[in-house]
Tab-separated table of C-alpha atoms (C1' of nucleotides) in Angstrom:
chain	number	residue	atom	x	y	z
A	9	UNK	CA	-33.892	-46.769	27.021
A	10	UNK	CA	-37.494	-47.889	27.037
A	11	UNK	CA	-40.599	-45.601	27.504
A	12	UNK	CA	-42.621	-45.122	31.037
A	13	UNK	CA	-45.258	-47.400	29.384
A	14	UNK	CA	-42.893	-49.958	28.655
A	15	UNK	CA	-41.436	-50.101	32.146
A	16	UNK	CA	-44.536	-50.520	33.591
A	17	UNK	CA	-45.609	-53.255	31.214
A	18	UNK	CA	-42.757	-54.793	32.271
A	19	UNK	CA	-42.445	-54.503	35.603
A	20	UNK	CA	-46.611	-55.336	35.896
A	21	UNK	CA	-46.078	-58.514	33.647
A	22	UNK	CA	-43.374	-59.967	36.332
A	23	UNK	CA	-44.434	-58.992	39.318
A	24	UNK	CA	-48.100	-60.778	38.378
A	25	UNK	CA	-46.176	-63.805	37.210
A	26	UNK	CA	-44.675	-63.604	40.499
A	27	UNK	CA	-47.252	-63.286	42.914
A	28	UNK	CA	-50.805	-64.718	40.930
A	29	UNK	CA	-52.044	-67.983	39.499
A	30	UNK	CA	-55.105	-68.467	37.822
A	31	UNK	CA	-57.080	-68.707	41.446
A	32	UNK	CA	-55.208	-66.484	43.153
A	33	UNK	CA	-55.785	-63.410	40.810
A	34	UNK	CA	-54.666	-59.579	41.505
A	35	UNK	CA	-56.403	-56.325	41.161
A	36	UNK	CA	-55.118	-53.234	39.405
A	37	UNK	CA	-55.080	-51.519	42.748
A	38	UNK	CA	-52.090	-53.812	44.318
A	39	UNK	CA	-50.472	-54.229	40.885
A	40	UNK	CA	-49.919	-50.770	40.351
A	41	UNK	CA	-48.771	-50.184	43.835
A	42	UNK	CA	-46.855	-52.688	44.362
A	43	UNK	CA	-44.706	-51.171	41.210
A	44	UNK	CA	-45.183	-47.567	42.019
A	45	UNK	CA	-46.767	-46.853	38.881
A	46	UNK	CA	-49.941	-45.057	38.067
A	47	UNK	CA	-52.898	-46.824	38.644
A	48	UNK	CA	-55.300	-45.758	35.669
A	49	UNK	CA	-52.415	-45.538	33.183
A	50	UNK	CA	-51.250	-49.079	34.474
A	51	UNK	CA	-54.894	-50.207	34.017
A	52	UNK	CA	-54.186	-48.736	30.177
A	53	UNK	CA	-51.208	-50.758	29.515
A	54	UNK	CA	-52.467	-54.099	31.164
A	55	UNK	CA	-55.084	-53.652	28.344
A	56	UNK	CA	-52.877	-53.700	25.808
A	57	UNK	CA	-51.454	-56.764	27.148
A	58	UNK	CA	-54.215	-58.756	27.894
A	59	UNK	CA	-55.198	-58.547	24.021
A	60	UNK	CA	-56.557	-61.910	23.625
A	61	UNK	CA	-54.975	-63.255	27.136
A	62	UNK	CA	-51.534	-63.329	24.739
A	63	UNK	CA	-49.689	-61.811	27.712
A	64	UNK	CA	-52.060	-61.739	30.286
A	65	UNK	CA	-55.347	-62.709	31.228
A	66	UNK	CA	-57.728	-60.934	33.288
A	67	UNK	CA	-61.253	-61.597	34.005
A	68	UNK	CA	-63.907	-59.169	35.149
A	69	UNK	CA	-66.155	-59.333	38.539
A	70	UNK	CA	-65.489	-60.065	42.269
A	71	UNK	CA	-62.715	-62.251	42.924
A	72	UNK	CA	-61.935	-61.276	39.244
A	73	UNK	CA	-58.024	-59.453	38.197
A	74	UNK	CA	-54.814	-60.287	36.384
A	75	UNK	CA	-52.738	-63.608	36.527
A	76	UNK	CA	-50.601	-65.256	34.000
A	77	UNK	CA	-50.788	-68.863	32.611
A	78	UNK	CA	-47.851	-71.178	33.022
A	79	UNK	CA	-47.531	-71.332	29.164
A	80	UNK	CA	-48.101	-67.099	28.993
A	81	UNK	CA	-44.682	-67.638	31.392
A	82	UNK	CA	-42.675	-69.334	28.987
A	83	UNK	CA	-42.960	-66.028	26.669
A	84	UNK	CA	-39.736	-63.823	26.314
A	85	UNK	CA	-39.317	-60.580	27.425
A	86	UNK	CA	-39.078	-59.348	24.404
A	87	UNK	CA	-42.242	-60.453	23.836
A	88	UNK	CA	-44.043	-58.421	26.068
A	89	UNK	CA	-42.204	-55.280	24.421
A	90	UNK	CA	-43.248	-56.262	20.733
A	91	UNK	CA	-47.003	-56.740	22.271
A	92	UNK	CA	-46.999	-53.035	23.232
A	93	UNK	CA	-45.267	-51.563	19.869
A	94	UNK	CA	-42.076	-50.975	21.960
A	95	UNK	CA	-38.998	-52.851	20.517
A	96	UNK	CA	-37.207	-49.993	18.412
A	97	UNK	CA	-34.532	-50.738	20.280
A	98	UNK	CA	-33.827	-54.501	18.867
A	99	UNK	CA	-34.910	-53.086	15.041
A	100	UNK	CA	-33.805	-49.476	14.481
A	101	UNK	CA	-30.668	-48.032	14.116
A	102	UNK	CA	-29.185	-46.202	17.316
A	103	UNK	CA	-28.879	-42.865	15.182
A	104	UNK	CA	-32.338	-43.456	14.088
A	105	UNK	CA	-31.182	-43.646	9.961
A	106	UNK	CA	-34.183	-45.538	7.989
A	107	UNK	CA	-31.578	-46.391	5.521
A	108	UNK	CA	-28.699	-47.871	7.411
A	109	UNK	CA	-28.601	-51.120	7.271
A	110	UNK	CA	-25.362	-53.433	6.416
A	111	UNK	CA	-25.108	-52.413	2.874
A	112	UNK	CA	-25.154	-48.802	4.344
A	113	UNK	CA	-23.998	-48.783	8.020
A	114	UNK	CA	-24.227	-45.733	9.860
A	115	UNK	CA	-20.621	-44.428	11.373
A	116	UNK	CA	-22.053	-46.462	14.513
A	117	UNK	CA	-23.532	-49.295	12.912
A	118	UNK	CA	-20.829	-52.421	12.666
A	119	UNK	CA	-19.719	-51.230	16.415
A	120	UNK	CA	-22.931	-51.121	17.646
A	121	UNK	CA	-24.244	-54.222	16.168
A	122	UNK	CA	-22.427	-56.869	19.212
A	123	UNK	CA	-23.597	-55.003	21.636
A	124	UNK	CA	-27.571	-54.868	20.081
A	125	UNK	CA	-26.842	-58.605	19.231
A	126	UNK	CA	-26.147	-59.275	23.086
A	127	UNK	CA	-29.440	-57.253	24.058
A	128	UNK	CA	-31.559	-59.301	21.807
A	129	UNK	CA	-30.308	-62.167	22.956
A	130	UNK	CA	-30.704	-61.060	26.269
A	131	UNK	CA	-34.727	-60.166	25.960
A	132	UNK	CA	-35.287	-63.120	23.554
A	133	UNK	CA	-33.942	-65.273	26.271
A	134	UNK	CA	-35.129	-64.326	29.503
A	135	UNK	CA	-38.726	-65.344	30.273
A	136	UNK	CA	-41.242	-63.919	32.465
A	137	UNK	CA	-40.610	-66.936	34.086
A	138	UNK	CA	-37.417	-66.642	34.854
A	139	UNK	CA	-37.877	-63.071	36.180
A	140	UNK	CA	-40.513	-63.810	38.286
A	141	UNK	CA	-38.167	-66.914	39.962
A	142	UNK	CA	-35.372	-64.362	40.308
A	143	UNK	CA	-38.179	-62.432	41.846
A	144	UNK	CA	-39.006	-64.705	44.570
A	145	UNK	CA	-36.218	-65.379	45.974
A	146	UNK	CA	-36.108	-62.070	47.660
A	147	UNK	CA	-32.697	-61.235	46.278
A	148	UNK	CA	-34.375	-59.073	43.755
A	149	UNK	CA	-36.794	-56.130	43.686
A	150	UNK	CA	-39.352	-54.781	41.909
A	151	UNK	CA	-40.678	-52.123	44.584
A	152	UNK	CA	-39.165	-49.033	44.193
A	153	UNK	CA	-37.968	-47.856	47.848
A	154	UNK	CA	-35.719	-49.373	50.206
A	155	UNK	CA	-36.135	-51.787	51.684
A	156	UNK	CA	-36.778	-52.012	55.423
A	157	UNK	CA	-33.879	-53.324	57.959
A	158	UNK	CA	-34.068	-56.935	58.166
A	159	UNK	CA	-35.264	-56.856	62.004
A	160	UNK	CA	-32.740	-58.416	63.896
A	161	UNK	CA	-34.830	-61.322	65.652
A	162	UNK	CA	-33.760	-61.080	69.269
A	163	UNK	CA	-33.997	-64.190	72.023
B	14	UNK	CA	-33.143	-46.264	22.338
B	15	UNK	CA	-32.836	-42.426	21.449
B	16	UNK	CA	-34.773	-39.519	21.666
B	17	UNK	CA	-35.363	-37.732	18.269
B	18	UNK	CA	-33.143	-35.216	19.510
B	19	UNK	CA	-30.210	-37.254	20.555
B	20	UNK	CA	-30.415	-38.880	17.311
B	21	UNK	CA	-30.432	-35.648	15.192
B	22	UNK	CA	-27.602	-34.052	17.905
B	23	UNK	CA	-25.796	-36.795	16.959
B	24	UNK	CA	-25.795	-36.688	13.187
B	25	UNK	CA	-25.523	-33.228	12.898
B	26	UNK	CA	-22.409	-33.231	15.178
B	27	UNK	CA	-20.945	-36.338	12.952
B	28	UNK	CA	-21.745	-34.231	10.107
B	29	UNK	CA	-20.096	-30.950	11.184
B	30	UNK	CA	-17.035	-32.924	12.448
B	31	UNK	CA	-16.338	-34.140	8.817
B	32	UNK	CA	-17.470	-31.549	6.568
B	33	UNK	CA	-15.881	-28.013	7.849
B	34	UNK	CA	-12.870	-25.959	9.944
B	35	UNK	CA	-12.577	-23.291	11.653
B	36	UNK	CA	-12.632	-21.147	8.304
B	37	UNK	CA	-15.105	-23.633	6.289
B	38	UNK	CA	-18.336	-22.866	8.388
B	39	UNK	CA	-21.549	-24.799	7.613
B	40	UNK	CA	-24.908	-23.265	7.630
B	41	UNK	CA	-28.103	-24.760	9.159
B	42	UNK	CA	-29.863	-25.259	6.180
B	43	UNK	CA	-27.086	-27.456	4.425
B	44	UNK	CA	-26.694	-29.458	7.676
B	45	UNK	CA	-30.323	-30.032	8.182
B	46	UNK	CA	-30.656	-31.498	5.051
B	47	UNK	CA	-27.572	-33.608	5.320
B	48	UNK	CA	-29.174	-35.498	7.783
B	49	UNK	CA	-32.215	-35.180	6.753
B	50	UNK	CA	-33.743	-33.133	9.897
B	51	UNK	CA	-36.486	-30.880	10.227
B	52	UNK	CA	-34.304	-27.390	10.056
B	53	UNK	CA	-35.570	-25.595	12.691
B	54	UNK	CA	-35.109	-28.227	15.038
B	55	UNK	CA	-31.938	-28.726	14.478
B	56	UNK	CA	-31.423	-24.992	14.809
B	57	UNK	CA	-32.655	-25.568	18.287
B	58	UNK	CA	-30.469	-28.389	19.433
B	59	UNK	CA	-27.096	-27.061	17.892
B	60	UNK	CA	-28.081	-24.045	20.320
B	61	UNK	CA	-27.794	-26.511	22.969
B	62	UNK	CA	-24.519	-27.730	21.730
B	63	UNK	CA	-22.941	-24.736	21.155
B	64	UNK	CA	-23.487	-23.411	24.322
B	65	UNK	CA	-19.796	-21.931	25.498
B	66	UNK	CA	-18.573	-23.347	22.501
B	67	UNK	CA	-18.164	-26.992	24.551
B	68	UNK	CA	-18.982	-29.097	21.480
B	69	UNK	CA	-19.866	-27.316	18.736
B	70	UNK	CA	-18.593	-23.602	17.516
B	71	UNK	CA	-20.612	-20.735	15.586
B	72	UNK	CA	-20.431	-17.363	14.355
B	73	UNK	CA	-23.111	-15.314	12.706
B	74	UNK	CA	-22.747	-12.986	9.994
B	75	UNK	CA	-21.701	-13.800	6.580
B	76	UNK	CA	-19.597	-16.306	6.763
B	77	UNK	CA	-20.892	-17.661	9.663
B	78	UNK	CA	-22.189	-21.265	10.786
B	79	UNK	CA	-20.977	-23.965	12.800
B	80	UNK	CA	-17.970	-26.128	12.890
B	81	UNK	CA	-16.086	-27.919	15.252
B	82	UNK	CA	-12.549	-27.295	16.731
B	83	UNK	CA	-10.184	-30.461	16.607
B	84	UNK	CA	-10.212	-30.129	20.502
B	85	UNK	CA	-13.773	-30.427	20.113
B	86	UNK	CA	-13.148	-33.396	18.003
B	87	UNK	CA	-11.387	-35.475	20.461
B	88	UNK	CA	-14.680	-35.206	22.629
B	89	UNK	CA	-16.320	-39.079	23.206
B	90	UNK	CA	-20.103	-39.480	21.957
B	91	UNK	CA	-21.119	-40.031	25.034
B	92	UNK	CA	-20.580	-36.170	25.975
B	93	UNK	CA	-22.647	-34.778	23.176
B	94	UNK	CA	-25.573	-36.967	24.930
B	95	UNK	CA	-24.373	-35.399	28.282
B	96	UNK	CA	-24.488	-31.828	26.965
B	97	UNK	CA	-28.100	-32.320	25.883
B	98	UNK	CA	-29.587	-34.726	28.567
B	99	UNK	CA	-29.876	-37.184	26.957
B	100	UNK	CA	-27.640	-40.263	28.717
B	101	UNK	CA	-30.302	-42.210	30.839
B	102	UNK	CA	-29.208	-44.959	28.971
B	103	UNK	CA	-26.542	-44.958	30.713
B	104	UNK	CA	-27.154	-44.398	34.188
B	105	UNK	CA	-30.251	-45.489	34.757
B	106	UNK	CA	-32.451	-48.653	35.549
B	107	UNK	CA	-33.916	-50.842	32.923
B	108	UNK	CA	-36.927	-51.207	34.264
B	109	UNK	CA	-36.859	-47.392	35.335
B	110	UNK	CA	-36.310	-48.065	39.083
B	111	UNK	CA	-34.742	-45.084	41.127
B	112	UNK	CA	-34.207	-47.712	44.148
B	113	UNK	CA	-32.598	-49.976	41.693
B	114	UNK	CA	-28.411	-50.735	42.844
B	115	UNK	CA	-26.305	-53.080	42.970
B	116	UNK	CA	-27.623	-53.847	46.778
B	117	UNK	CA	-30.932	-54.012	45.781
B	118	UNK	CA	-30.812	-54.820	42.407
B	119	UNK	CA	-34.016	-55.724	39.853
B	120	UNK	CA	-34.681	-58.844	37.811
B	121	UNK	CA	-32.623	-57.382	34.848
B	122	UNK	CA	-30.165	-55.590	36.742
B	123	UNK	CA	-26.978	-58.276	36.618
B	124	UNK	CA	-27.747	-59.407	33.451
B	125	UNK	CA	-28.365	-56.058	31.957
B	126	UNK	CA	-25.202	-54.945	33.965
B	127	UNK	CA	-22.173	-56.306	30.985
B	128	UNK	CA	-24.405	-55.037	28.544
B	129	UNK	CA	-24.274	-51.758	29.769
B	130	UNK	CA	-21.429	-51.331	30.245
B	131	UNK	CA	-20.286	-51.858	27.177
B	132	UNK	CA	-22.536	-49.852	25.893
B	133	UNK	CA	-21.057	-46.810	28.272
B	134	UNK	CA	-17.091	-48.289	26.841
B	135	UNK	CA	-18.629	-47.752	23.471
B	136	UNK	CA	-20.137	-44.540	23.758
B	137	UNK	CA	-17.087	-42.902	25.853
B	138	UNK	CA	-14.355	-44.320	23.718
B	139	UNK	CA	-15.847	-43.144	20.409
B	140	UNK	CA	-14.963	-39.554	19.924
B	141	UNK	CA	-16.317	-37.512	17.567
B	142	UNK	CA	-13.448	-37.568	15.253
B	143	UNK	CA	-13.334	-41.350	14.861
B	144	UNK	CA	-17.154	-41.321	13.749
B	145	UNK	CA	-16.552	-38.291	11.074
B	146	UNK	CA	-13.035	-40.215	9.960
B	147	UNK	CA	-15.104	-43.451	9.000
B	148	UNK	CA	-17.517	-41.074	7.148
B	149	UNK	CA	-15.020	-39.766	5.556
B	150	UNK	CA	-14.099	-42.814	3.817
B	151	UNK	CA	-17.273	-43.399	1.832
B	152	UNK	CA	-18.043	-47.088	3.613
B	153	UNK	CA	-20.296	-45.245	6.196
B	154	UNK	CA	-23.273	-43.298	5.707
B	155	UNK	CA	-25.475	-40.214	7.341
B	156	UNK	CA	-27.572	-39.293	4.390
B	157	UNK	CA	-31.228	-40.938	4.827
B	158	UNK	CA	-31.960	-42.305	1.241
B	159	UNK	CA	-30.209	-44.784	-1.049
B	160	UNK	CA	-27.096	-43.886	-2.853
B	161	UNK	CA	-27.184	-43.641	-6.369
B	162	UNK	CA	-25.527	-46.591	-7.796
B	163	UNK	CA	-22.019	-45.728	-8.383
B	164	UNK	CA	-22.239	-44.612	-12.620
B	165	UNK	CA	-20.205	-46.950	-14.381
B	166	UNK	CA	-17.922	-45.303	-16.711
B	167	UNK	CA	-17.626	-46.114	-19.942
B	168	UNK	CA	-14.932	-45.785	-22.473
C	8	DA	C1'	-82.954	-61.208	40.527
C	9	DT	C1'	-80.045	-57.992	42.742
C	10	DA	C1'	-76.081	-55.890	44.485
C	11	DA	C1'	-71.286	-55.636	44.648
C	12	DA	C1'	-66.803	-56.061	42.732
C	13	DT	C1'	-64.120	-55.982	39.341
C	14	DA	C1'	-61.762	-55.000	34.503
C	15	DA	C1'	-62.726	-52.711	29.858
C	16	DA	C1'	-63.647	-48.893	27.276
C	17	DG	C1'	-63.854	-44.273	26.283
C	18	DA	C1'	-63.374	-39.413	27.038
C	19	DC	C1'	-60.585	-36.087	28.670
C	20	DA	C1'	-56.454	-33.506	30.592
C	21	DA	C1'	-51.611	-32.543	31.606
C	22	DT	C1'	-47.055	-32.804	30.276
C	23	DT	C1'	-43.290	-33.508	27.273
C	24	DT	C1'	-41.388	-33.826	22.879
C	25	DT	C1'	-41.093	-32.388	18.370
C	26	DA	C1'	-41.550	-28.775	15.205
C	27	DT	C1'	-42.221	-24.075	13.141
C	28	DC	C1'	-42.194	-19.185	12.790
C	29	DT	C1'	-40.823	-14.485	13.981
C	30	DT	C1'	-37.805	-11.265	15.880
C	31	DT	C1'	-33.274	-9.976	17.475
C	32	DA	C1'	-28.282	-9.838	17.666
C	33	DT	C1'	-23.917	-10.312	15.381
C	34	DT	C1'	-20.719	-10.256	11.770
C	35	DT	C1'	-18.968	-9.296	7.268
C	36	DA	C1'	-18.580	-7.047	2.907
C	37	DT	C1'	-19.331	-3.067	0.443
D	14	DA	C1'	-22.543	3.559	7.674
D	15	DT	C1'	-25.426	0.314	5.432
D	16	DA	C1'	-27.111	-3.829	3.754
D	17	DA	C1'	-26.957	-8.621	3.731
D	18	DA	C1'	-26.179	-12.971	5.792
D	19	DT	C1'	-26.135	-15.552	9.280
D	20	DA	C1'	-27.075	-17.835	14.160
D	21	DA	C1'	-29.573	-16.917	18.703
D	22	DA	C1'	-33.540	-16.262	21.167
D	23	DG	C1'	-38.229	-16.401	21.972
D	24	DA	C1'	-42.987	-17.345	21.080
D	25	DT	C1'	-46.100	-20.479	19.462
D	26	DA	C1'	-48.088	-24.809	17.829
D	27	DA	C1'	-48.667	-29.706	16.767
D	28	DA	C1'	-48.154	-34.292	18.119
D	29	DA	C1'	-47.080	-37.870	21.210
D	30	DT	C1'	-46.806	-39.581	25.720
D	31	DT	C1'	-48.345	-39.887	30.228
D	32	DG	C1'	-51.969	-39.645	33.357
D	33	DT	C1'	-56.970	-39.324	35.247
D	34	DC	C1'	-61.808	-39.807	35.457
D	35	DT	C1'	-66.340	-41.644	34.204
D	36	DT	C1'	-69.188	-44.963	32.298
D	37	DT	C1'	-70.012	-49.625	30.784
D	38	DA	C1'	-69.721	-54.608	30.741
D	39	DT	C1'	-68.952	-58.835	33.159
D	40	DT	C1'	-68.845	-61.906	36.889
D	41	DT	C1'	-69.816	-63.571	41.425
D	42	DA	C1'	-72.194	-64.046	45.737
D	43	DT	C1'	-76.320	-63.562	48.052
DNA sequence: ATAAATAAAGACAATTTTATCTTTATTTAT
DNA sequence: ATAAATAAAGATAAAATTGTCTTTATTTAT
C-alpha cells in the first residue's frame, strides 16, 4: 500500500510523539532503531518532515534531536503522508486511470469508492496523537520483533 | 495503492475479458493502446499472465493474440494480483511491520483491520467477468482520455 | 574561544521498477 | 516449403526508489 519511505515517516512520526517532548528530544540513532529502519535514509525522510517544524521539529547540537509539539500532535495522519508527496492512495484511481472520475468511473470505481471513503476517513481522523496514546499503553507495537516473555515475577 | 504494473495487468486483463474469444484474438498493439500502456510493457506483464494459460490465453502466428477463456473469466481480481505479485495490500502491515499480528498488533492494525478486509471481499468477489460486463455497457470506462461527446443527430 | 554533539545538506551508490529493443519460436496462409 | 504475422524470450536501458557516506552548519558545554 504505501512506499518504504512512507512507512518509515510514519512509523518515525509516532514513535517520537510517543517517547519525546520538547526537553526530552531523540537522536536519529534511537529513532531509526527503535523502528528498524535505515538510519541515513530515516535521517532523509525526517528532513522532509521537519520542513518548517510542520511535522516535526528538530534542532541541531548536543542535547539537540527530534520531538513533536503538542499542537504538531493534533495533525492527522494523513497529514504526515501529504507532507512527503505520498497520498495517491486517497486521490488516484485504484487502476491508476487519469480520467476516471464520477462522470467516467472506471469498472472499479463506484465499488471502490466506500471502501477509499472509509480509508480517508480513517487517516483524516486519527492523529499522531492518538497513535502515540495507543502506543503507550503497551498494547501496541511499533518495534518490529517479538516481543520478549513477560518474565514471570517469582516470590 | 498499485504498482504500475498491477494497474496496467489489470486493465489489460479487463480489456481482453470484454473485447475477444477464443477465435477473436487481440494483438498487443491494439490492447496497449486501449489502455493506454507503454506496449512493450505490457508485452512483458501479459507474459506473466499467460503463464500455463492460468489467466490469460495466447497463440502466435497469424491469427494469434490473447484472449481469455470464460473459465478464465470467472477468476476474482484478486488472483490476477496473485499471479503477478502484486497483493501486499492484502496481506501485509500498514505500517510495513513483519512482526505485526493480531497478538502484537501496531497503532493502525484494528482500525485498519475492517478496512481491509473489505478491501480483500472486494477484490476476491469481483471476477473478471463482472468488471468486463460493466464495460460492456458503456457506463464504465478503460480508455485514458475524454469521450467525445456523444454527436447529436440531427434530422 | 574551543571542542563535542548533533541534525542538515549534498553527493553518491545499489536496487527495483518501468520501459524499450532485438532476436527467437510458433502458427497460419499461400 | 515459404513467407508473414504474431507472441515469447532475452538483453539492455532509463528512471525512480531505497540506501549510504561525507561534509557542513548549528548548538551546547566547558
Amino acid at each position: 500500500m504505501f512506499s518504504k519511505t512512507a512507512e518509515y515517516a510514519l512509523r518515525a512520526t509516532i514513535y517520537i510523539a510517543q517517547k519525546s517532548s520538547e526537553d526530552n528530544k531523540l537522536g536519529i540513532e534511537e529513532i531509526a532503531k527503535s523502528i528498524d529502519a535505515p538510519r541515513s535514509f530515516t535521517a532523509k525522510i525526517l528532513q522532509l518532515l521537519t520542513k518548517d517544524n510542520e511535522v516535526i521539529s528538530s534542532v541541531r547540537g548536543p542535547n539537540g534531536g527530534f520531538y513533536i509539539t503538542e499542537k504538531a500532535k493534533g495533525l492527522s495522519i494523513r497529514t504526515i503522508l501529504e507532507t512527503i508527496k505520498e497520498d495517491d492512495v486517497f486521490t488516484k484511481c485504484v487502476l491508476g486511470l487519469k480520467a476516471c472520475s464520477e462522470a467516467q468511473p472506471c469498472p472499479m470505481h463506484f465499488q471502490y469508492k466506500p471502501i477509499k471513503q472509509q480509508l480517508i476517513r480513517l487517516f483524516e481522523t486519527k492523529t499522531i496523537r492518538d497513535l502515540a496514546k495507543e502506543l503507550k499503553t503497551g498494547e501496541r507495537f511499533l518495534a518490529n520483533f517479538r516481543p520478549r516473555k513477560k518474565t514471570r515475577v517469582t516470590k
